[in-house]
């Protein structure tokens, strides 16, 4: 990370969900490096406590808290613990998902898969927002960043996940309009394929999966977690002071067009 890549978050308190996972871990680390006190939460207690321990050992301010975003009381308790340790949450990053690496076809998918995706992705974000908003409203400041997906806008497989992410885009816009008058900003980061453990099962089946996917990306590669972490830090920072209700697409050009089709059209 060079000086030009820096977004100053000194003095901010950030809470991130699903922080023991691929993107969450790198984002929590980057938020800490930008100066934020980071509340590292995940349903995976060992994972989030280990990461918080590593960040603390590196001289950052971090706290690991086990938090299941589907548990109303647990979310409220974790937000209260964050506030009593570092102060009220300034930045909420809704990132948790239950990865489903090889999703079933729509006609074979159990409704429990829909329940899980909607509960974790949509209602999980709602629960976290409801817990942090009163303090943000009282202080007339705050930032919410929701991790969505290119699946919210076009179909790339996994209907329940796609529908949940589309709902999260809508929720982001609701937040921006309802809470803008309180000085609260809400935006979404919209990644394409990112190389994380969420893909482990597919990678185990086909070690070339990321090379195969790269052909669809005009920039010639899939994304890395830091591509997303940098965007979260930008949206959290004062550099994005007049940006709210937006969707920042971080997809290597995937949704700008279709390079494979373009090559066919051009006869190359
Ligand atoms: N990896 C990609 O290709 C990709 C692409 C587009 C968008 N995204 C988005 O980025 C975000 C992070 O994805 P990732 O690839 O790092 O996933 P990941 O599977 O590596 O991490 C998800 C984390 O969420 C945690 N989690 C699961 N259920 C939870 C619950 N009920 N409460 C709290 N935590 C819970 C898991 O323990 C895990 O640590 C997600 O919102 C995902 O939709 C990822």
mmCIF file of C-alpha atoms and ligand atoms in Angstrom:
data_model
loop_
_atom_site.group_PDB
_atom_site.id
_atom_site.type_symbol
_atom_site.label_atom_id
_atom_site.label_comp_id
_atom_site.label_asym_id
_atom_site.label_seq_id
_atom_site.Cartn_x
_atom_site.Cartn_y
_atom_site.Cartn_z
ATOM 1 C CA UNK A 1 0.000 0.000 0.000
ATOM 2 C CA UNK A 2 1.541 3.308 -1.065
ATOM 3 C CA UNK A 3 0.756 6.757 0.387
ATOM 4 C CA UNK A 4 -1.418 7.408 -2.678
ATOM 5 C CA UNK A 5 -3.627 4.442 -1.753
ATOM 6 C CA UNK A 6 -4.338 5.703 1.785
ATOM 7 C CA UNK A 7 -7.724 6.686 3.178
ATOM 8 C CA UNK A 8 -7.415 8.206 6.623
ATOM 9 C CA UNK A 9 -9.812 6.578 9.090
ATOM 10 C CA UNK A 10 -7.967 7.631 12.231
ATOM 11 C CA UNK A 11 -10.245 7.734 15.269
ATOM 12 C CA UNK A 12 -13.111 5.895 13.549
ATOM 13 C CA UNK A 13 -14.715 2.797 15.023
ATOM 14 C CA UNK A 14 -15.492 0.189 12.357
ATOM 15 C CA UNK A 15 -17.559 -2.976 12.807
ATOM 16 C CA UNK A 16 -17.415 -5.597 10.062
ATOM 17 C CA UNK A 17 -19.484 -8.777 9.795
ATOM 18 C CA UNK A 18 -18.177 -12.023 8.334
ATOM 19 C CA UNK A 19 -14.686 -10.732 9.088
ATOM 20 C CA UNK A 20 -13.076 -14.165 9.401
ATOM 21 C CA UNK A 21 -13.745 -14.821 5.694
ATOM 22 C CA UNK A 22 -11.698 -13.915 2.636
ATOM 23 C CA UNK A 23 -12.818 -10.356 1.895
ATOM 24 C CA UNK A 24 -13.753 -9.607 5.509
ATOM 25 C CA UNK A 25 -10.344 -10.484 6.836
ATOM 26 C CA UNK A 26 -8.459 -8.342 4.321
ATOM 27 C CA UNK A 27 -10.932 -5.467 4.731
ATOM 28 C CA UNK A 28 -10.682 -5.547 8.544
ATOM 29 C CA UNK A 29 -6.892 -5.511 8.231
ATOM 30 C CA UNK A 30 -6.933 -2.610 5.810
ATOM 31 C CA UNK A 31 -9.391 -0.621 7.963
ATOM 32 C CA UNK A 32 -7.031 -1.108 10.916
ATOM 33 C CA UNK A 33 -4.036 0.017 8.820
ATOM 34 C CA UNK A 34 -5.982 3.152 7.849
ATOM 35 C CA UNK A 35 -6.245 3.975 11.571
ATOM 36 C CA UNK A 36 -9.703 2.671 12.502
ATOM 37 C CA UNK A 37 -10.415 0.727 15.678
ATOM 38 C CA UNK A 38 -11.846 -2.451 14.225
ATOM 39 C CA UNK A 39 -14.497 -4.700 15.722
ATOM 40 C CA UNK A 40 -13.912 -8.005 13.958
ATOM 41 C CA UNK A 41 -17.133 -10.036 14.068
ATOM 42 C CA UNK A 42 -18.062 -13.410 12.615
ATOM 43 C CA UNK A 43 -20.105 -16.468 13.500
ATOM 44 C CA UNK A 44 -16.669 -18.161 13.518
ATOM 45 C CA UNK A 45 -15.522 -17.142 17.008
ATOM 46 C CA UNK A 46 -12.006 -18.588 16.709
ATOM 47 C CA UNK A 47 -11.487 -16.920 13.318
ATOM 48 C CA UNK A 48 -12.479 -13.435 14.413
ATOM 49 C CA UNK A 49 -10.652 -13.614 17.753
ATOM 50 C CA UNK A 50 -7.460 -14.867 16.068
ATOM 51 C CA UNK A 51 -7.580 -12.040 13.516
ATOM 52 C CA UNK A 52 -8.198 -9.437 16.225
ATOM 53 C CA UNK A 53 -5.237 -10.899 18.144
ATOM 54 C CA UNK A 54 -3.007 -10.627 15.058
ATOM 55 C CA UNK A 55 -4.043 -7.020 14.431
ATOM 56 C CA UNK A 56 -3.504 -6.087 18.088
ATOM 57 C CA UNK A 57 -0.046 -7.717 17.993
ATOM 58 C CA UNK A 58 0.752 -5.492 14.981
ATOM 59 C CA UNK A 59 -0.080 -2.417 17.087
ATOM 60 C CA UNK A 60 -3.629 -1.820 15.804
ATOM 61 C CA UNK A 61 -6.793 -1.419 17.884
ATOM 62 C CA UNK A 62 -8.946 -4.505 17.272
ATOM 63 C CA UNK A 63 -11.495 -6.543 19.154
ATOM 64 C CA UNK A 64 -12.816 -9.971 18.122
ATOM 65 C CA UNK A 65 -16.479 -10.569 18.928
ATOM 66 C CA UNK A 66 -18.453 -13.681 17.978
ATOM 67 C CA UNK A 67 -21.613 -12.434 16.306
ATOM 68 C CA UNK A 68 -24.253 -14.279 14.300
ATOM 69 C CA UNK A 69 -26.073 -11.743 12.114
ATOM 70 C CA UNK A 70 -29.246 -13.856 12.293
ATOM 71 C CA UNK A 71 -29.464 -13.405 16.084
ATOM 72 C CA UNK A 72 -31.203 -10.143 17.085
ATOM 73 C CA UNK A 73 -29.998 -10.176 20.686
ATOM 74 C CA UNK A 74 -26.481 -11.255 19.706
ATOM 75 C CA UNK A 75 -26.158 -8.372 17.246
ATOM 76 C CA UNK A 76 -27.333 -5.839 19.849
ATOM 77 C CA UNK A 77 -24.912 -7.256 22.432
ATOM 78 C CA UNK A 78 -21.967 -7.162 20.010
ATOM 79 C CA UNK A 79 -22.688 -3.537 19.047
ATOM 80 C CA UNK A 80 -22.914 -2.626 22.762
ATOM 81 C CA UNK A 81 -19.591 -4.409 23.424
ATOM 82 C CA UNK A 82 -18.004 -2.489 20.557
ATOM 83 C CA UNK A 83 -19.281 0.802 21.971
ATOM 84 C CA UNK A 84 -18.110 0.080 25.511
ATOM 85 C CA UNK A 85 -14.643 -0.908 24.241
ATOM 86 C CA UNK A 86 -13.867 1.657 21.532
ATOM 87 C CA UNK A 87 -16.878 4.010 21.450
ATOM 88 C CA UNK A 88 -19.955 4.077 19.192
ATOM 89 C CA UNK A 89 -19.693 2.509 15.749
ATOM 90 C CA UNK A 90 -18.881 5.060 12.993
ATOM 91 C CA UNK A 91 -18.636 2.535 10.149
ATOM 92 C CA UNK A 92 -20.667 -0.625 9.651
ATOM 93 C CA UNK A 93 -19.617 -3.048 6.910
ATOM 94 C CA UNK A 94 -22.276 -5.682 6.128
ATOM 95 C CA UNK A 95 -20.222 -8.470 4.576
ATOM 96 C CA UNK A 96 -21.369 -11.837 6.003
ATOM 97 C CA UNK A 97 -22.712 -14.588 3.758
ATOM 98 C CA UNK A 98 -23.127 -18.326 3.975
ATOM 99 C CA UNK A 99 -21.059 -19.493 1.046
ATOM 100 C CA UNK A 100 -22.740 -22.037 -1.219
ATOM 101 C CA UNK A 101 -19.936 -22.857 -3.655
ATOM 102 C CA UNK A 102 -21.879 -25.166 -5.964
ATOM 103 C CA UNK A 103 -25.472 -23.951 -5.760
ATOM 104 C CA UNK A 104 -28.298 -26.296 -6.767
ATOM 105 C CA UNK A 105 -30.549 -25.558 -9.735
ATOM 106 C CA UNK A 106 -33.589 -23.437 -8.897
ATOM 107 C CA UNK A 107 -36.047 -26.329 -9.213
ATOM 108 C CA UNK A 108 -33.946 -28.464 -6.871
ATOM 109 C CA UNK A 109 -33.017 -25.807 -4.284
ATOM 110 C CA UNK A 110 -34.563 -26.344 -0.859
ATOM 111 C CA UNK A 111 -36.535 -23.369 0.441
ATOM 112 C CA UNK A 112 -34.166 -23.468 3.426
ATOM 113 C CA UNK A 113 -31.454 -22.116 1.082
ATOM 114 C CA UNK A 114 -33.684 -19.111 0.323
ATOM 115 C CA UNK A 115 -34.392 -18.689 4.042
ATOM 116 C CA UNK A 116 -30.674 -18.706 4.836
ATOM 117 C CA UNK A 117 -29.652 -16.267 2.097
ATOM 118 C CA UNK A 118 -32.435 -13.827 2.899
ATOM 119 C CA UNK A 119 -31.883 -14.098 6.650
ATOM 120 C CA UNK A 120 -28.095 -13.685 6.569
ATOM 121 C CA UNK A 121 -27.706 -11.242 3.675
ATOM 122 C CA UNK A 122 -30.819 -9.056 3.910
ATOM 123 C CA UNK A 123 -32.166 -9.360 7.439
ATOM 124 C CA UNK A 124 -28.626 -9.652 8.827
ATOM 125 C CA UNK A 125 -27.810 -6.232 7.366
ATOM 126 C CA UNK A 126 -31.129 -4.865 8.651
ATOM 127 C CA UNK A 127 -30.394 -6.119 12.194
ATOM 128 C CA UNK A 128 -26.918 -4.599 12.199
ATOM 129 C CA UNK A 129 -28.196 -1.282 10.828
ATOM 130 C CA UNK A 130 -30.991 -1.129 13.388
ATOM 131 C CA UNK A 131 -28.407 -1.603 16.138
ATOM 132 C CA UNK A 132 -25.990 1.114 14.977
ATOM 133 C CA UNK A 133 -28.396 3.718 13.523
ATOM 134 C CA UNK A 134 -29.754 5.264 16.764
ATOM 135 C CA UNK A 135 -26.260 6.277 17.887
ATOM 136 C CA UNK A 136 -25.303 7.472 14.388
ATOM 137 C CA UNK A 137 -28.523 9.538 14.237
ATOM 138 C CA UNK A 138 -27.844 11.067 17.654
ATOM 139 C CA UNK A 139 -24.294 11.993 16.583
ATOM 140 C CA UNK A 140 -25.453 12.998 13.077
ATOM 141 C CA UNK A 141 -22.680 11.034 11.410
ATOM 142 C CA UNK A 142 -22.036 7.504 10.243
ATOM 143 C CA UNK A 143 -21.212 5.331 7.243
ATOM 144 C CA UNK A 144 -22.686 2.006 6.153
ATOM 145 C CA UNK A 145 -21.117 -0.084 3.393
ATOM 146 C CA UNK A 146 -22.996 -3.131 2.117
ATOM 147 C CA UNK A 147 -21.211 -5.840 0.142
ATOM 148 C CA UNK A 148 -23.440 -6.761 -2.781
ATOM 149 C CA UNK A 149 -22.469 -8.663 -5.946
ATOM 150 C CA UNK A 150 -22.693 -8.510 -9.728
ATOM 151 C CA UNK A 151 -25.298 -11.275 -9.193
ATOM 152 C CA UNK A 152 -27.663 -8.541 -7.955
ATOM 153 C CA UNK A 153 -27.870 -7.107 -11.489
ATOM 154 C CA UNK A 154 -27.603 -10.076 -13.872
ATOM 155 C CA UNK A 155 -27.711 -13.817 -13.515
ATOM 156 C CA UNK A 156 -24.423 -15.670 -13.022
ATOM 157 C CA UNK A 157 -25.861 -18.639 -11.083
ATOM 158 C CA UNK A 158 -27.312 -19.017 -7.567
ATOM 159 C CA UNK A 159 -30.843 -17.493 -7.645
ATOM 160 C CA UNK A 160 -31.394 -17.106 -3.880
ATOM 161 C CA UNK A 161 -28.042 -15.368 -3.343
ATOM 162 C CA UNK A 162 -28.689 -13.138 -6.364
ATOM 163 C CA UNK A 163 -32.158 -12.149 -5.126
ATOM 164 C CA UNK A 164 -30.833 -11.427 -1.639
ATOM 165 C CA UNK A 165 -28.054 -9.231 -3.048
ATOM 166 C CA UNK A 166 -30.588 -7.357 -5.213
ATOM 167 C CA UNK A 167 -32.634 -6.710 -2.072
ATOM 168 C CA UNK A 168 -29.502 -5.426 -0.354
ATOM 169 C CA UNK A 169 -28.984 -2.912 -3.185
ATOM 170 C CA UNK A 170 -32.536 -1.675 -2.600
ATOM 171 C CA UNK A 171 -31.955 -1.558 1.153
ATOM 172 C CA UNK A 172 -28.776 0.492 0.592
ATOM 173 C CA UNK A 173 -30.809 3.093 -1.311
ATOM 174 C CA UNK A 174 -33.495 3.158 1.398
ATOM 175 C CA UNK A 175 -30.829 3.800 4.016
ATOM 176 C CA UNK A 176 -29.243 6.576 1.972
ATOM 177 C CA UNK A 177 -32.513 8.450 1.496
ATOM 178 C CA UNK A 178 -33.983 7.909 4.979
ATOM 179 C CA UNK A 179 -30.818 8.691 6.916
ATOM 180 C CA UNK A 180 -29.020 11.190 4.682
ATOM 181 C CA UNK A 181 -30.649 14.036 6.636
ATOM 182 C CA UNK A 182 -28.849 12.695 9.729
ATOM 183 C CA UNK A 183 -25.471 12.904 8.004
ATOM 184 C CA UNK A 184 -25.358 9.141 7.525
ATOM 185 C CA UNK A 185 -24.073 7.773 4.195
ATOM 186 C CA UNK A 186 -24.898 4.302 2.836
ATOM 187 C CA UNK A 187 -23.298 2.760 -0.236
ATOM 188 C CA UNK A 188 -22.756 -0.649 -1.773
ATOM 189 C CA UNK A 189 -19.586 -2.241 -3.106
ATOM 190 C CA UNK A 190 -20.369 -4.535 -6.021
ATOM 191 C CA UNK A 191 -17.660 -7.116 -6.675
ATOM 192 C CA UNK A 192 -17.246 -9.592 -9.497
ATOM 193 C CA UNK A 193 -15.391 -12.854 -8.846
ATOM 194 C CA UNK A 194 -12.965 -12.457 -5.951
ATOM 195 C CA UNK A 195 -10.416 -15.139 -5.103
ATOM 196 C CA UNK A 196 -11.510 -16.255 -1.603
ATOM 197 C CA UNK A 197 -12.232 -19.430 0.343
ATOM 198 C CA UNK A 198 -15.866 -19.078 -0.742
ATOM 199 C CA UNK A 199 -14.614 -20.675 -3.983
ATOM 200 C CA UNK A 200 -12.605 -23.446 -2.269
ATOM 201 C CA UNK A 201 -14.994 -26.251 -3.152
ATOM 202 C CA UNK A 202 -15.088 -25.252 -6.836
ATOM 203 C CA UNK A 203 -11.314 -24.821 -6.895
ATOM 204 C CA UNK A 204 -10.902 -28.303 -5.378
ATOM 205 C CA UNK A 205 -13.074 -29.684 -8.203
ATOM 206 C CA UNK A 206 -11.283 -27.678 -10.893
ATOM 207 C CA UNK A 207 -7.960 -26.054 -10.024
ATOM 208 C CA UNK A 208 -8.180 -23.879 -13.168
ATOM 209 C CA UNK A 209 -11.541 -22.296 -12.239
ATOM 210 C CA UNK A 210 -10.082 -18.786 -11.802
ATOM 211 C CA UNK A 211 -8.211 -19.032 -15.130
ATOM 212 C CA UNK A 212 -11.460 -20.111 -16.828
ATOM 213 C CA UNK A 213 -13.353 -17.218 -15.239
ATOM 214 C CA UNK A 214 -10.627 -14.703 -16.172
ATOM 215 C CA UNK A 215 -11.670 -14.873 -19.876
ATOM 216 C CA UNK A 216 -14.859 -12.977 -18.991
ATOM 217 C CA UNK A 217 -12.960 -10.114 -17.356
ATOM 218 C CA UNK A 218 -11.695 -7.320 -19.623
ATOM 219 C CA UNK A 219 -8.846 -6.707 -17.172
ATOM 220 C CA UNK A 220 -7.800 -10.324 -17.681
ATOM 221 C CA UNK A 221 -7.991 -11.615 -14.128
ATOM 222 C CA UNK A 222 -10.409 -12.254 -11.287
ATOM 223 C CA UNK A 223 -10.331 -9.893 -8.323
ATOM 224 C CA UNK A 224 -8.369 -10.144 -5.100
ATOM 225 C CA UNK A 225 -9.804 -9.306 -1.650
ATOM 226 C CA UNK A 226 -7.737 -6.111 -1.475
ATOM 227 C CA UNK A 227 -9.490 -4.792 -4.603
ATOM 228 C CA UNK A 228 -12.667 -4.790 -2.507
ATOM 229 C CA UNK A 229 -11.050 -3.652 0.771
ATOM 230 C CA UNK A 230 -9.687 -0.525 -0.939
ATOM 231 C CA UNK A 231 -13.177 0.391 -2.177
ATOM 232 C CA UNK A 232 -14.700 -0.080 1.286
ATOM 233 C CA UNK A 233 -12.025 2.187 2.781
ATOM 234 C CA UNK A 234 -12.618 4.819 0.090
ATOM 235 C CA UNK A 235 -16.388 4.857 0.700
ATOM 236 C CA UNK A 236 -15.777 5.009 4.466
ATOM 237 C CA UNK A 237 -13.420 7.957 4.150
ATOM 238 C CA UNK A 238 -13.923 11.699 3.901
ATOM 239 C CA UNK A 239 -12.950 11.445 0.218
ATOM 240 C CA UNK A 240 -16.460 10.029 -0.345
ATOM 241 C CA UNK A 241 -18.211 12.717 1.731
ATOM 242 C CA UNK A 242 -20.852 13.451 -0.951
ATOM 243 C CA UNK A 243 -21.357 9.886 -2.113
ATOM 244 C CA UNK A 244 -24.421 8.079 -0.825
ATOM 245 C CA UNK A 245 -26.916 5.633 -2.287
ATOM 246 C CA UNK A 246 -24.373 4.567 -4.873
ATOM 247 C CA UNK A 247 -23.168 1.189 -6.039
ATOM 248 C CA UNK A 248 -19.421 1.085 -6.615
ATOM 249 C CA UNK A 249 -18.777 -1.699 -9.122
ATOM 250 C CA UNK A 250 -15.461 -3.474 -8.575
ATOM 251 C CA UNK A 251 -15.548 -6.137 -11.259
ATOM 252 C CA UNK A 252 -12.568 -5.776 -13.613
ATOM 253 C CA UNK A 253 -14.981 -4.649 -16.334
ATOM 254 C CA UNK A 254 -17.179 -7.795 -16.260
ATOM 255 C CA UNK A 255 -20.485 -5.938 -16.475
ATOM 256 C CA UNK A 256 -19.235 -3.342 -18.978
ATOM 257 C CA UNK A 257 -19.763 -5.785 -21.829
ATOM 258 C CA UNK A 258 -18.933 -9.229 -23.086
ATOM 259 C CA UNK A 259 -15.337 -9.637 -24.345
ATOM 260 C CA UNK A 260 -15.899 -13.169 -25.655
ATOM 261 C CA UNK A 261 -18.864 -12.000 -27.750
ATOM 262 C CA UNK A 262 -16.980 -8.869 -28.806
ATOM 263 C CA UNK A 263 -14.167 -11.056 -30.181
ATOM 264 C CA UNK A 264 -16.729 -13.114 -32.147
ATOM 265 C CA UNK A 265 -18.345 -9.950 -33.557
ATOM 266 C CA UNK A 266 -14.941 -8.621 -34.542
ATOM 267 C CA UNK A 267 -14.014 -11.987 -36.055
ATOM 268 C CA UNK A 268 -10.899 -12.334 -33.943
HETATM 269 N N1 LIG B 1 -15.771 -14.026 -3.301
HETATM 270 C C1 LIG B 1 -16.475 -13.565 -4.345
HETATM 271 O O1 LIG B 1 -16.287 -13.984 -5.507
HETATM 272 C C2 LIG B 1 -17.510 -12.477 -4.124
HETATM 273 C C3 LIG B 1 -18.097 -11.884 -5.262
HETATM 274 C C4 LIG B 1 -19.069 -10.893 -5.087
HETATM 275 C C5 LIG B 1 -19.434 -10.502 -3.812
HETATM 276 N N2 LIG B 1 -18.845 -11.094 -2.725
HETATM 277 C C6 LIG B 1 -19.315 -10.667 -1.412
HETATM 278 O O2 LIG B 1 -18.233 -10.365 -0.559
HETATM 279 C C7 LIG B 1 -18.578 -10.710 0.785
HETATM 280 C C8 LIG B 1 -17.522 -11.603 1.394
HETATM 281 O O3 LIG B 1 -17.388 -12.780 0.584
HETATM 282 P P1 LIG B 1 -16.200 -13.819 0.827
HETATM 283 O O4 LIG B 1 -15.850 -14.376 -0.481
HETATM 284 O O5 LIG B 1 -15.132 -13.206 1.670
HETATM 285 O O6 LIG B 1 -16.973 -14.953 1.653
HETATM 286 P P2 LIG B 1 -16.425 -15.980 2.759
HETATM 287 O O7 LIG B 1 -17.285 -17.185 2.668
HETATM 288 O O8 LIG B 1 -14.942 -16.141 2.645
HETATM 289 O O9 LIG B 1 -16.711 -15.216 4.147
HETATM 290 C C9 LIG B 1 -18.007 -15.100 4.679
HETATM 291 C C10 LIG B 1 -17.891 -15.033 6.197
HETATM 292 O O10 LIG B 1 -19.219 -14.861 6.739
HETATM 293 C C11 LIG B 1 -19.288 -15.650 7.928
HETATM 294 N N3 LIG B 1 -20.678 -15.950 8.270
HETATM 295 C C12 LIG B 1 -21.469 -16.923 7.769
HETATM 296 N N4 LIG B 1 -22.677 -16.898 8.362
HETATM 297 C C13 LIG B 1 -22.641 -15.883 9.265
HETATM 298 C C14 LIG B 1 -23.577 -15.375 10.198
HETATM 299 N N5 LIG B 1 -24.803 -15.912 10.317
HETATM 300 N N6 LIG B 1 -23.224 -14.339 10.979
HETATM 301 C C15 LIG B 1 -21.985 -13.802 10.870
HETATM 302 N N7 LIG B 1 -21.039 -14.249 10.019
HETATM 303 C C16 LIG B 1 -21.377 -15.279 9.221
HETATM 304 C C17 LIG B 1 -18.482 -16.896 7.609
HETATM 305 O O11 LIG B 1 -18.070 -17.554 8.817
HETATM 306 C C18 LIG B 1 -17.319 -16.329 6.814
HETATM 307 O O12 LIG B 1 -16.217 -16.025 7.643
HETATM 308 C C19 LIG B 1 -19.959 -11.346 0.716
HETATM 309 O O13 LIG B 1 -20.943 -10.396 1.025
HETATM 310 C C20 LIG B 1 -20.060 -11.795 -0.729
HETATM 311 O O14 LIG B 1 -21.397 -11.875 -1.182
HETATM 312 C C21 LIG B 1 -17.905 -12.065 -2.851
#
